[in-house]
Each structure stands twice: as structure tokens, then as C-alpha cells.
Tab-separated table of C-alpha atoms and ligand atoms in Angstrom:
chain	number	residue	atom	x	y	z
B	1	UNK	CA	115.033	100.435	93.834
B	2	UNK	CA	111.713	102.009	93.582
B	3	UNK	CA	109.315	101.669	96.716
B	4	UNK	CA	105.650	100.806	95.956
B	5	UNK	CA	102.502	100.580	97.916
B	6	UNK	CA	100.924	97.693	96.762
B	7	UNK	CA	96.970	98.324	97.095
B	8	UNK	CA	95.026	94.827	96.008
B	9	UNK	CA	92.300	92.755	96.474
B	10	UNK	CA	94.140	89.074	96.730
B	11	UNK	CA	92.913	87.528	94.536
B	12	UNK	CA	95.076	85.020	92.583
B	13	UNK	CA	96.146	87.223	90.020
B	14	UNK	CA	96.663	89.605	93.235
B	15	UNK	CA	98.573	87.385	94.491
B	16	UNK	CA	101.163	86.207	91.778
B	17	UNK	CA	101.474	89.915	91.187
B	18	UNK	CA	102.616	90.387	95.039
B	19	UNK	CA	105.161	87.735	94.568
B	20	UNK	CA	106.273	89.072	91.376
B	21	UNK	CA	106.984	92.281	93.314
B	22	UNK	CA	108.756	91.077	96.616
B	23	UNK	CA	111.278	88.851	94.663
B	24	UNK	CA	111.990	91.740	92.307
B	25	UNK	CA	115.536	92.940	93.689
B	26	UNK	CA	114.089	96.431	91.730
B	27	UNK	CA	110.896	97.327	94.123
B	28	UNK	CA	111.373	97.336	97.790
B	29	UNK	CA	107.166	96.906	98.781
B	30	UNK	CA	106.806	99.358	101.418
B	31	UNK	CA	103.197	98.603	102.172
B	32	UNK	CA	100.082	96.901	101.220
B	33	UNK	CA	96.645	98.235	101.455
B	34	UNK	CA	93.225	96.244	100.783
B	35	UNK	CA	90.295	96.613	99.501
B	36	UNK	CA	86.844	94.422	98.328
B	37	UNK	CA	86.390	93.187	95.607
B	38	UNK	CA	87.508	89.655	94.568
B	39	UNK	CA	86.326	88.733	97.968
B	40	UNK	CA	85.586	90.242	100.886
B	41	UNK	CA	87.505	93.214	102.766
B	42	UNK	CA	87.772	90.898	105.833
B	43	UNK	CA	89.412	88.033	103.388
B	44	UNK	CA	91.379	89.643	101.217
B	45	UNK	CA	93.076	91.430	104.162
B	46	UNK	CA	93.313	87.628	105.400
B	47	UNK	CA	94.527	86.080	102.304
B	48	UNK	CA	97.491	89.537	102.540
B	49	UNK	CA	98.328	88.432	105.840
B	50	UNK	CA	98.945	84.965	104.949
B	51	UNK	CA	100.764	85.169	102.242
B	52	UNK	CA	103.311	87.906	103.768
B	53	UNK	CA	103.579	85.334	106.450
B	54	UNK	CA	104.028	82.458	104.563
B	55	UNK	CA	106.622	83.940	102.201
B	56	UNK	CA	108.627	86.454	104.304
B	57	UNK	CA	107.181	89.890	103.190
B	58	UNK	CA	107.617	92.378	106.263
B	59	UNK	CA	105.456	95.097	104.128
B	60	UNK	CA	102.899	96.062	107.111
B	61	UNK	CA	99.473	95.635	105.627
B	62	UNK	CA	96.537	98.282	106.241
B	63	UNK	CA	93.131	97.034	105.303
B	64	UNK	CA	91.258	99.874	102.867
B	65	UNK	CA	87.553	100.283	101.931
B	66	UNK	CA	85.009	97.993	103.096
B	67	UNK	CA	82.785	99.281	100.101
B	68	UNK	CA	82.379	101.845	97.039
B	69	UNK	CA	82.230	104.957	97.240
B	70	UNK	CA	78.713	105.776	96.336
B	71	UNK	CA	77.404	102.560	94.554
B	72	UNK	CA	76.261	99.103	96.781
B	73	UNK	CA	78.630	96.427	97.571
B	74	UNK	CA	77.865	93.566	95.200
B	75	UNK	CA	78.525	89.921	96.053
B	76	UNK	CA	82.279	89.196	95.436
B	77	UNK	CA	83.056	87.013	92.553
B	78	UNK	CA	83.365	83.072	93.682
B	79	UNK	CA	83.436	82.187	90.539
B	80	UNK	CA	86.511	83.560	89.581
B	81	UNK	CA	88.725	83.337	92.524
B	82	UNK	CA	86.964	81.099	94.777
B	83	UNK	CA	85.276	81.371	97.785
B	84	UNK	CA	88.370	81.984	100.067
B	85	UNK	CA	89.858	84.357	97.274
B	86	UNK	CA	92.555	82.242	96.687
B	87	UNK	CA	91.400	79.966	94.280
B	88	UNK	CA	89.371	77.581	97.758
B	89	UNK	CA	93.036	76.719	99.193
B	90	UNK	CA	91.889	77.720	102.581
B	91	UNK	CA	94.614	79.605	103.746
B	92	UNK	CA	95.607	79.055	107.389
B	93	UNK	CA	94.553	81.899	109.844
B	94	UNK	CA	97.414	84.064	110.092
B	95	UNK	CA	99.289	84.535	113.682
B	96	UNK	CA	100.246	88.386	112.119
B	97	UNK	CA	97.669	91.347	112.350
B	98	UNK	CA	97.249	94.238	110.193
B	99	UNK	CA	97.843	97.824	111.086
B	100	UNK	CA	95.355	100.221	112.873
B	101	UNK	CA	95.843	103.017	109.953
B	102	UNK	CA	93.860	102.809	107.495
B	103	UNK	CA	94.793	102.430	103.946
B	104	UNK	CA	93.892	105.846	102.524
B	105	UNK	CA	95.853	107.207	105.606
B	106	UNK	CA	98.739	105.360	105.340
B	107	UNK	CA	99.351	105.971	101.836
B	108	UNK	CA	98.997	110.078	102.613
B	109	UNK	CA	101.690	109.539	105.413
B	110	UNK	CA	103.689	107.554	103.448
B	111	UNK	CA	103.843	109.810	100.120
B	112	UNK	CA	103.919	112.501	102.566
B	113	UNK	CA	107.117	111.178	104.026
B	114	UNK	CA	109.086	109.626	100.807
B	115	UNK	CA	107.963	112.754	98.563
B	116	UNK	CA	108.716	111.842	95.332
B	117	UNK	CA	109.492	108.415	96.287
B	118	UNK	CA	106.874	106.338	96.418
B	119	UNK	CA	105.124	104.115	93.872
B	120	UNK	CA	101.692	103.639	94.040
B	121	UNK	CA	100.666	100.244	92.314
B	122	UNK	CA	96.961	99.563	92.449
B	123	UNK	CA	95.613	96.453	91.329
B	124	UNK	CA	92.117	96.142	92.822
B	125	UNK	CA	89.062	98.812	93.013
B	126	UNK	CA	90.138	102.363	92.968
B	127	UNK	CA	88.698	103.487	96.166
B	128	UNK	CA	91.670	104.022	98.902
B	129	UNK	CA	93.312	105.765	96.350
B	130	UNK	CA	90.350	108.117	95.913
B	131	UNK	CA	89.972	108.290	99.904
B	132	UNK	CA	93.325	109.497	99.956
B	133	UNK	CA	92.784	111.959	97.714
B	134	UNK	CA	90.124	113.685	99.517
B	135	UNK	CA	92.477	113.269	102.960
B	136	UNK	CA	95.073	115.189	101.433
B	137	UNK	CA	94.786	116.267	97.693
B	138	UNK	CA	98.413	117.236	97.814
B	139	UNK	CA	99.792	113.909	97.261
B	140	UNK	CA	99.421	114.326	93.351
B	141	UNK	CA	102.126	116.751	94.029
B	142	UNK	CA	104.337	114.216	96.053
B	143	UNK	CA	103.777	110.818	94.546
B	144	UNK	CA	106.672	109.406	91.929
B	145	UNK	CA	104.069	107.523	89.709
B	146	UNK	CA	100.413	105.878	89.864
B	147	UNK	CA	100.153	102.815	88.072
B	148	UNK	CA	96.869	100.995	87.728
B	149	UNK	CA	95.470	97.830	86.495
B	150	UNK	CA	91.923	98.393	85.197
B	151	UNK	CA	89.854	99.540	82.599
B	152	UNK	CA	90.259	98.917	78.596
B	153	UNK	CA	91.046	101.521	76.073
B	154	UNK	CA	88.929	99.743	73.442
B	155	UNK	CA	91.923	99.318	70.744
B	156	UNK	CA	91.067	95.523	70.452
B	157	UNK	CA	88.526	93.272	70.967
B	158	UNK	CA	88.857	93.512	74.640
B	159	UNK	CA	86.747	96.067	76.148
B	160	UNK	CA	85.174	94.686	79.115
B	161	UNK	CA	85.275	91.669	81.706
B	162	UNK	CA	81.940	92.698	83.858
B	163	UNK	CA	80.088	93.869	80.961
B	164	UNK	CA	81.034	94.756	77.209
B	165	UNK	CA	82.156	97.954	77.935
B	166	UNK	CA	83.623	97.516	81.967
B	167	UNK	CA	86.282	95.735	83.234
B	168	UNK	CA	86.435	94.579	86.748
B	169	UNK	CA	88.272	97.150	89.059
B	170	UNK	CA	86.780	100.384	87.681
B	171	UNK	CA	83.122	98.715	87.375
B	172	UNK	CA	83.433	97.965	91.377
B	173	UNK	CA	83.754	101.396	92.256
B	174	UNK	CA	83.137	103.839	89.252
B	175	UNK	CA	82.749	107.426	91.008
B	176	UNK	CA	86.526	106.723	92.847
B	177	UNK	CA	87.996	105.789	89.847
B	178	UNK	CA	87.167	108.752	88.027
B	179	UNK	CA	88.105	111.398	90.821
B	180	UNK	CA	91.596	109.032	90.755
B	181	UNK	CA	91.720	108.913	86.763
B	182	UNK	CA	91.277	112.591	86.647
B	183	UNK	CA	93.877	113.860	89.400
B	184	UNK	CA	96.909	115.619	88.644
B	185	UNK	CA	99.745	113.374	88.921
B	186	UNK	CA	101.531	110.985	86.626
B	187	UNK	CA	99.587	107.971	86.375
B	188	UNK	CA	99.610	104.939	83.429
B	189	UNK	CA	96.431	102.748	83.340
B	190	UNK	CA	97.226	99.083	82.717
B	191	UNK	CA	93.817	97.794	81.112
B	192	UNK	CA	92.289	94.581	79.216
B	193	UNK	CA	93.857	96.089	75.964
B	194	UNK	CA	97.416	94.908	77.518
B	195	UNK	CA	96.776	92.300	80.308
B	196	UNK	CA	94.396	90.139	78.459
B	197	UNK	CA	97.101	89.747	76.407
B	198	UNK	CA	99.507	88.473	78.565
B	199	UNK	CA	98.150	84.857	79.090
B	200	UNK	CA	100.395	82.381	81.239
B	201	UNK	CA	100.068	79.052	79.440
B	202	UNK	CA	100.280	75.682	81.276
B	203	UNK	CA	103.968	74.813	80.164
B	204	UNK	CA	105.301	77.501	81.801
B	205	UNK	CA	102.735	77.193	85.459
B	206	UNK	CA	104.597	74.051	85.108
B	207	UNK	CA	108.119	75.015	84.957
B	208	UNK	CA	107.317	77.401	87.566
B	209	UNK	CA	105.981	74.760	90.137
B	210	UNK	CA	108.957	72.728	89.354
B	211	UNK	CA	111.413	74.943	89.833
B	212	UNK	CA	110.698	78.163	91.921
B	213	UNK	CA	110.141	76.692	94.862
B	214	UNK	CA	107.486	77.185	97.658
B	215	UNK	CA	105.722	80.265	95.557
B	216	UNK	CA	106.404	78.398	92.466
B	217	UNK	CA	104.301	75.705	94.076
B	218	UNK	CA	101.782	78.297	95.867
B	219	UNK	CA	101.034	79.926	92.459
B	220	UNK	CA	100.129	76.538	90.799
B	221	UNK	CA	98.278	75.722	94.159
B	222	UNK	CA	96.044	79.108	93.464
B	223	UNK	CA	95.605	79.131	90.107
B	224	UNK	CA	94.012	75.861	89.203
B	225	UNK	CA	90.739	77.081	89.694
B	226	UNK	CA	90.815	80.368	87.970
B	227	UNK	CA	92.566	78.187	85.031
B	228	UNK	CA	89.494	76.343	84.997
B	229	UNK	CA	87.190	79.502	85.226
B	230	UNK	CA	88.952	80.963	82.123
B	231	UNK	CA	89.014	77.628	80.542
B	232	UNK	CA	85.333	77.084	80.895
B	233	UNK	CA	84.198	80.485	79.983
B	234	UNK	CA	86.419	81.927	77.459
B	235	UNK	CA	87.637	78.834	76.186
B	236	UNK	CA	91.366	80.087	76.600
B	237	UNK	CA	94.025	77.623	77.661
B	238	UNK	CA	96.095	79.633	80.635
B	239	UNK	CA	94.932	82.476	82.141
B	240	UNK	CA	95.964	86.470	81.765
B	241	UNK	CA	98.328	87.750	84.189
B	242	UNK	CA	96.464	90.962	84.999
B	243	UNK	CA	97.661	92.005	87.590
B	244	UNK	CA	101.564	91.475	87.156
B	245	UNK	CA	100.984	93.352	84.445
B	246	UNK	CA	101.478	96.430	86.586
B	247	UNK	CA	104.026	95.481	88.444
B	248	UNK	CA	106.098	94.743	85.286
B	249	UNK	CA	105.259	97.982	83.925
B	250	UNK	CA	107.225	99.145	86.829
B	251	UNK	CA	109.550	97.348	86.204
B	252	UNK	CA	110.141	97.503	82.608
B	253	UNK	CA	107.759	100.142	81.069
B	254	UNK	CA	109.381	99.896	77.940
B	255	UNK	CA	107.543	96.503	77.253
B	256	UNK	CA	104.314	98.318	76.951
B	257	UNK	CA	103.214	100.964	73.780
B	258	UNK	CA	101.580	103.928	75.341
B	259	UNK	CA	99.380	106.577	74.483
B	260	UNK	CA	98.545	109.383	76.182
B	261	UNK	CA	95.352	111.522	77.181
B	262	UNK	CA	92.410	112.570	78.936
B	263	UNK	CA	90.712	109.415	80.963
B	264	UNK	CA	87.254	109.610	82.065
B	265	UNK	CA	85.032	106.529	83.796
B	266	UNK	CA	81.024	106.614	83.049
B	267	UNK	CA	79.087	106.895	86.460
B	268	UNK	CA	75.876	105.931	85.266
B	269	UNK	CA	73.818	103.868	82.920
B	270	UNK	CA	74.246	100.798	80.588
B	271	UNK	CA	78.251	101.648	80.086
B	272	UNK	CA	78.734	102.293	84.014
B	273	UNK	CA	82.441	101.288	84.263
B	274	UNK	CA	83.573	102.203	80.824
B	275	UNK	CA	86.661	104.042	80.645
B	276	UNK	CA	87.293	106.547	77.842
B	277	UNK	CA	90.583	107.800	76.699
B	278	UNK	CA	90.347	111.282	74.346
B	279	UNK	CA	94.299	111.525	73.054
B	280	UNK	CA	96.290	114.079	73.483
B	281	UNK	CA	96.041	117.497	72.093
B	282	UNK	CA	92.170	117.380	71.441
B	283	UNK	CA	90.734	120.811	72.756
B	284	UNK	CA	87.052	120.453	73.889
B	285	UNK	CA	84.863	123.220	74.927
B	286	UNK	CA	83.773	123.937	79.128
B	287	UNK	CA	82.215	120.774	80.246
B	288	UNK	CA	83.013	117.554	81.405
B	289	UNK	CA	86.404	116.826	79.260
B	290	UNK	CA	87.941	120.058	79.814
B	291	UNK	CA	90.914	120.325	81.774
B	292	UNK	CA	91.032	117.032	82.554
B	293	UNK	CA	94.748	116.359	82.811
B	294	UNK	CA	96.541	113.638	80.658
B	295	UNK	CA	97.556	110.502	81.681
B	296	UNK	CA	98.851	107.213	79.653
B	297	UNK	CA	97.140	104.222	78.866
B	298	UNK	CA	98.583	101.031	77.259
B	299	UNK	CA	97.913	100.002	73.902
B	300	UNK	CA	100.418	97.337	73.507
B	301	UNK	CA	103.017	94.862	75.501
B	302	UNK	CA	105.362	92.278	74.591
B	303	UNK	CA	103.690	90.176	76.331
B	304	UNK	CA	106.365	87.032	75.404
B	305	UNK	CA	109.012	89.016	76.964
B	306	UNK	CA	106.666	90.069	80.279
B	307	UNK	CA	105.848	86.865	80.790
B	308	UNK	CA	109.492	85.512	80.292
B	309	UNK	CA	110.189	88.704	82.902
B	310	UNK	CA	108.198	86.929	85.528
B	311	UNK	CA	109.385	83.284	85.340
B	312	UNK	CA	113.151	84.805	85.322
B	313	UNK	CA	111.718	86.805	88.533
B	314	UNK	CA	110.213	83.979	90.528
C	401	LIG	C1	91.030	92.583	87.637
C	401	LIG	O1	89.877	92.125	88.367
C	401	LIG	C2	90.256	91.194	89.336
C	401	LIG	O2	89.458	90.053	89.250
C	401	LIG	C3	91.683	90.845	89.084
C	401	LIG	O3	92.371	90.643	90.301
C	401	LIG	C4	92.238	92.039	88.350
C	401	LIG	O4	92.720	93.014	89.245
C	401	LIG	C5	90.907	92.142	86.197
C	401	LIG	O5	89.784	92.736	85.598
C	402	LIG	CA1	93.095	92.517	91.589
């Protein structure tokens, strides 16, 4: 089995992809770690809490960053995941706590302890993982593998969620997700290119509900209102996965097409957020591409099969 720290911002899709992971006799989640972003740090931690009580996950959970980096705190998006984060199900208050570590400390001690063990999965804004970092840079020595939803590679027509060019969890907290994007270790980025591909249609939120029990039913529970958002917005019928999309890659990277090279996130300006990819192999002169280490990004899933992966999961 391969043990992940789960670091998230629940969130709906947040919170499918948690499921996904705990019922996945593959991943043993050995932690989860908040941070803002689709609501606040006080309610996602909440919304963590609740659903590890309500469905049996002993993974202790340490709440992260309260804010970027560098940039403001903007107001958390409603509109998308509700007020409560969870699609306005309003969770009950849960009887568990979290832990006194934080997050970026308790994935150092963690990695420090499992080296080469340990999983990092991170599904929300990228800045416990850069706070870690800068506690203890060694950890791109010890971790097993970085995965990341965010960003878009621009192969396709999906480039950006918060604006044309950003997508959601590297536009909340640009500066850390560069310093992440740029360590040394071996990371794969998980962006629009892939997840927005991955759409869960209402037959099969259906079949789920009817048949995989009290998450089956939680999930449907969740999701109706970010259905509705994608519905009423992008006009698509079912919603994209995003998040799970990570945890599958774990589980089955060889659903995805990869590509590998340099990644670098814009700080400033009209593209703040982007990510840029520069393949492999492509020598640049001193300056702000050179020796930045190569990663992967995905260019392509089967997303029929990923999707197929989760219902067979749940
Ligand atoms: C990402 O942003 C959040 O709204 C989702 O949970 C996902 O992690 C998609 O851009
Ligand atoms: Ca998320």
C-alpha cells in the first residue's frame, strides 16, 4: 500500500476525492492537512473532521495555512461549494478535534520518519507544502512522490478556472506554488488539461447513491449544488472530478499521458496563476528557467476508465 498525506481544502470535490482514497485497499491515508481556499481554514478543517467522523477515517487531521503566502486572502468561493464548503449540507459539529501540529510540521515529521515512504497528495492551495519546505528543505530528498491537482498545461481548451490563464489552487497562492513546483523531488501536476476531462455524469451519481451506501449517499448529498454551479455556468451536465483525479493517479498512473519538464507559476500581473511547462531537454541561458528541475504534467487520461476506477472503488 502506499501511505499518503492528504492536504485539501474540503470542498466537494475534496471530499469525494478523500473517500476515493480511504476505501482504496491501495493507500493507507496517514494524515490530512488543511488549508483555505474553498472555504475557510476554520471550515474546511470542520468539514475534515466530520467527514473522518462520519465515515470511520482515523487519519489525524492538522489544520495548515490560514492564508497565502505573500498575496491577501480573498473571499472563499460560495458559489462553487457552498457556504459550509460542502455543497450548504451543514455538517454537524464534530465531537473529534484536530491535532496541535501544524500541517507543514507534520508533514516534515512524517516524511522525516517514513523516508521514502510517504505520498504527498495535494489537492487544495500549495501553501503547507511550501511551509514545509522552508521548515526542512530536505524532505525533497525523503518524500516517495508529490502529486498535485492544479494548474493547466494549456494542451486544450482548458487553461484556466479563475481566469483564462489560472486555475484555482495555484491562483490562491501563486509564490508557494512556484517554490513547490520548482523543488527537487519527483512530483506530477494533475491540471485542467486532465481533470476537466473527467466529468461524472448523473447516471452514474445515481448508481452511486443507490448502491454504495452511506458515502454513496453523502456524495450525492454534496454534490447537488456544485452540479448546479457547473450546470449553470458552463452549461456541462455532471461535474469534473478534480480532485480524484490525483488520487487515481496514485493509484493507476498509467491512465494518464505525461510529459515532462520545467514548471514555473507567474507571480505577478494579468496571468498571475498561470502555470508554464518548458519540455524536457530545452537548454535556456542564466535566468529564471535555468536549473529548474523537471517534473511531469498530464496531458491526457482515460478518463472512462478513471471514472469507472472510482465507482468500482466506492
Ligand atoms: C480545484 O479548485 C477547487 O475548487 C477544487 O477543490 C479543486 O481542488 C479545481 O480548480
Ligand atoms: Ca480542492
Amino acid at each position: 500500500t502506499t501511505k499518503i498525506i492528504f492536504d485539501t481544502d474540503p470542498g466537494i470535490d475534496d471530499a469525494m476525492a478523500l473517500l476515493f482514497a480511504h476505501y482504496s485497499p491501495e493507500i493507507d491515508v496517514v494524515g490530512i492537512t488543511t488549508v483555505l481556499g474553498n472555504a475557510s481554514l476554520d471550515t474546511v478543517t470542520r468539514n475534515a473532521l466530520h467527514i473522518c467522523e462520519r465515515f470511520d477515517i482515523s487519519a489525524p487531521v492538522h489544520k495548515g495555512a490560514a492564508a497565502p503566502l505573500l498575496i491577501a486572502a480573498d473571499e472563499p468561493p460560495a458559489f462553487v461549494h457552498g457556504d459550509d464548503g460542502l455543497g450548504n449540507i451543514n455538517p454537524d459539529t464534530p465531537s473529534v478535534q484536530h491535532e496541535s501540529a501544524s500541517a507543514a510540521q507534520f508533514i516534515v515529521d512524517k516524511v522525516v520518519q517514513h523516508p521514502h515512504e510517504i505520498t504527498l497528495v495535494a489537492v487544495g492551495r500549495l501553501t503547507n507544502l511550501a511551509l514545509a519546505l522552508r521548515l526542512n528543505p530536505e524532505i525533497t530528498q525523503l518524500v516517495k512522490e508529490v502529486v498535485i491537482m492544479g494548474g493547466a498545461l494549456g494542451t486544450n481548451e482548458h487553461t484556466g478556472n479563475v481566469t483564462p490563464v489560472a486555475e484555482a489552487n495555484i491562483y490562491g497562492d501563486p509564490h508557494a506554488a512556484d517554490i513547490v513546483l520548482t523543488a527537487n523531488w519527483p512530483l506530477t501536476l494533475v491540471g485542467l488539461d486532465v481533470t476537466m476531462t473527467c466529468v461524472m455524469q448523473q447516471a452514474q451519481m445515481r448508481h452511486l447513491r443507490d448502491s454504495a451506501g452511506a458515502a454513496g449517499q453523502f456524495i450525492w448529498d454534496i454534490s447537488r449544488h456544485y452540479e448546479d454551479y457547473y450546470h449553470r455556468t458552463r452549461g456541462v451536465k455532471g461535474f469534473p472530478v478534480h480532485d480524484s483525479c490525483a488520487v487515481a493517479y496514485v493509484l493507476a498512473p498509467e491512465l494518464f499521458q505525461v510529459r515532462s519538464g520545467a514548471i514555473r507559476v507567474v507571480t505577478e500581473g494579468i496571468s498571475i496563476g498561470q502555470t508554464i511547462m518548458v519540455p524536457g531537454g530545452r537548454l535556456f541561458p542564466p535566468g529564471d528557467w535555468h536549473n529548474v528541475p523537471e517534473s511531469q504534467g498530464c496531458v491526457g487520461v482515460n478518463a472512462d476508465a478513471l471514472l469507472q476506477l472510482y465507482e468500482s472503488v466506492l
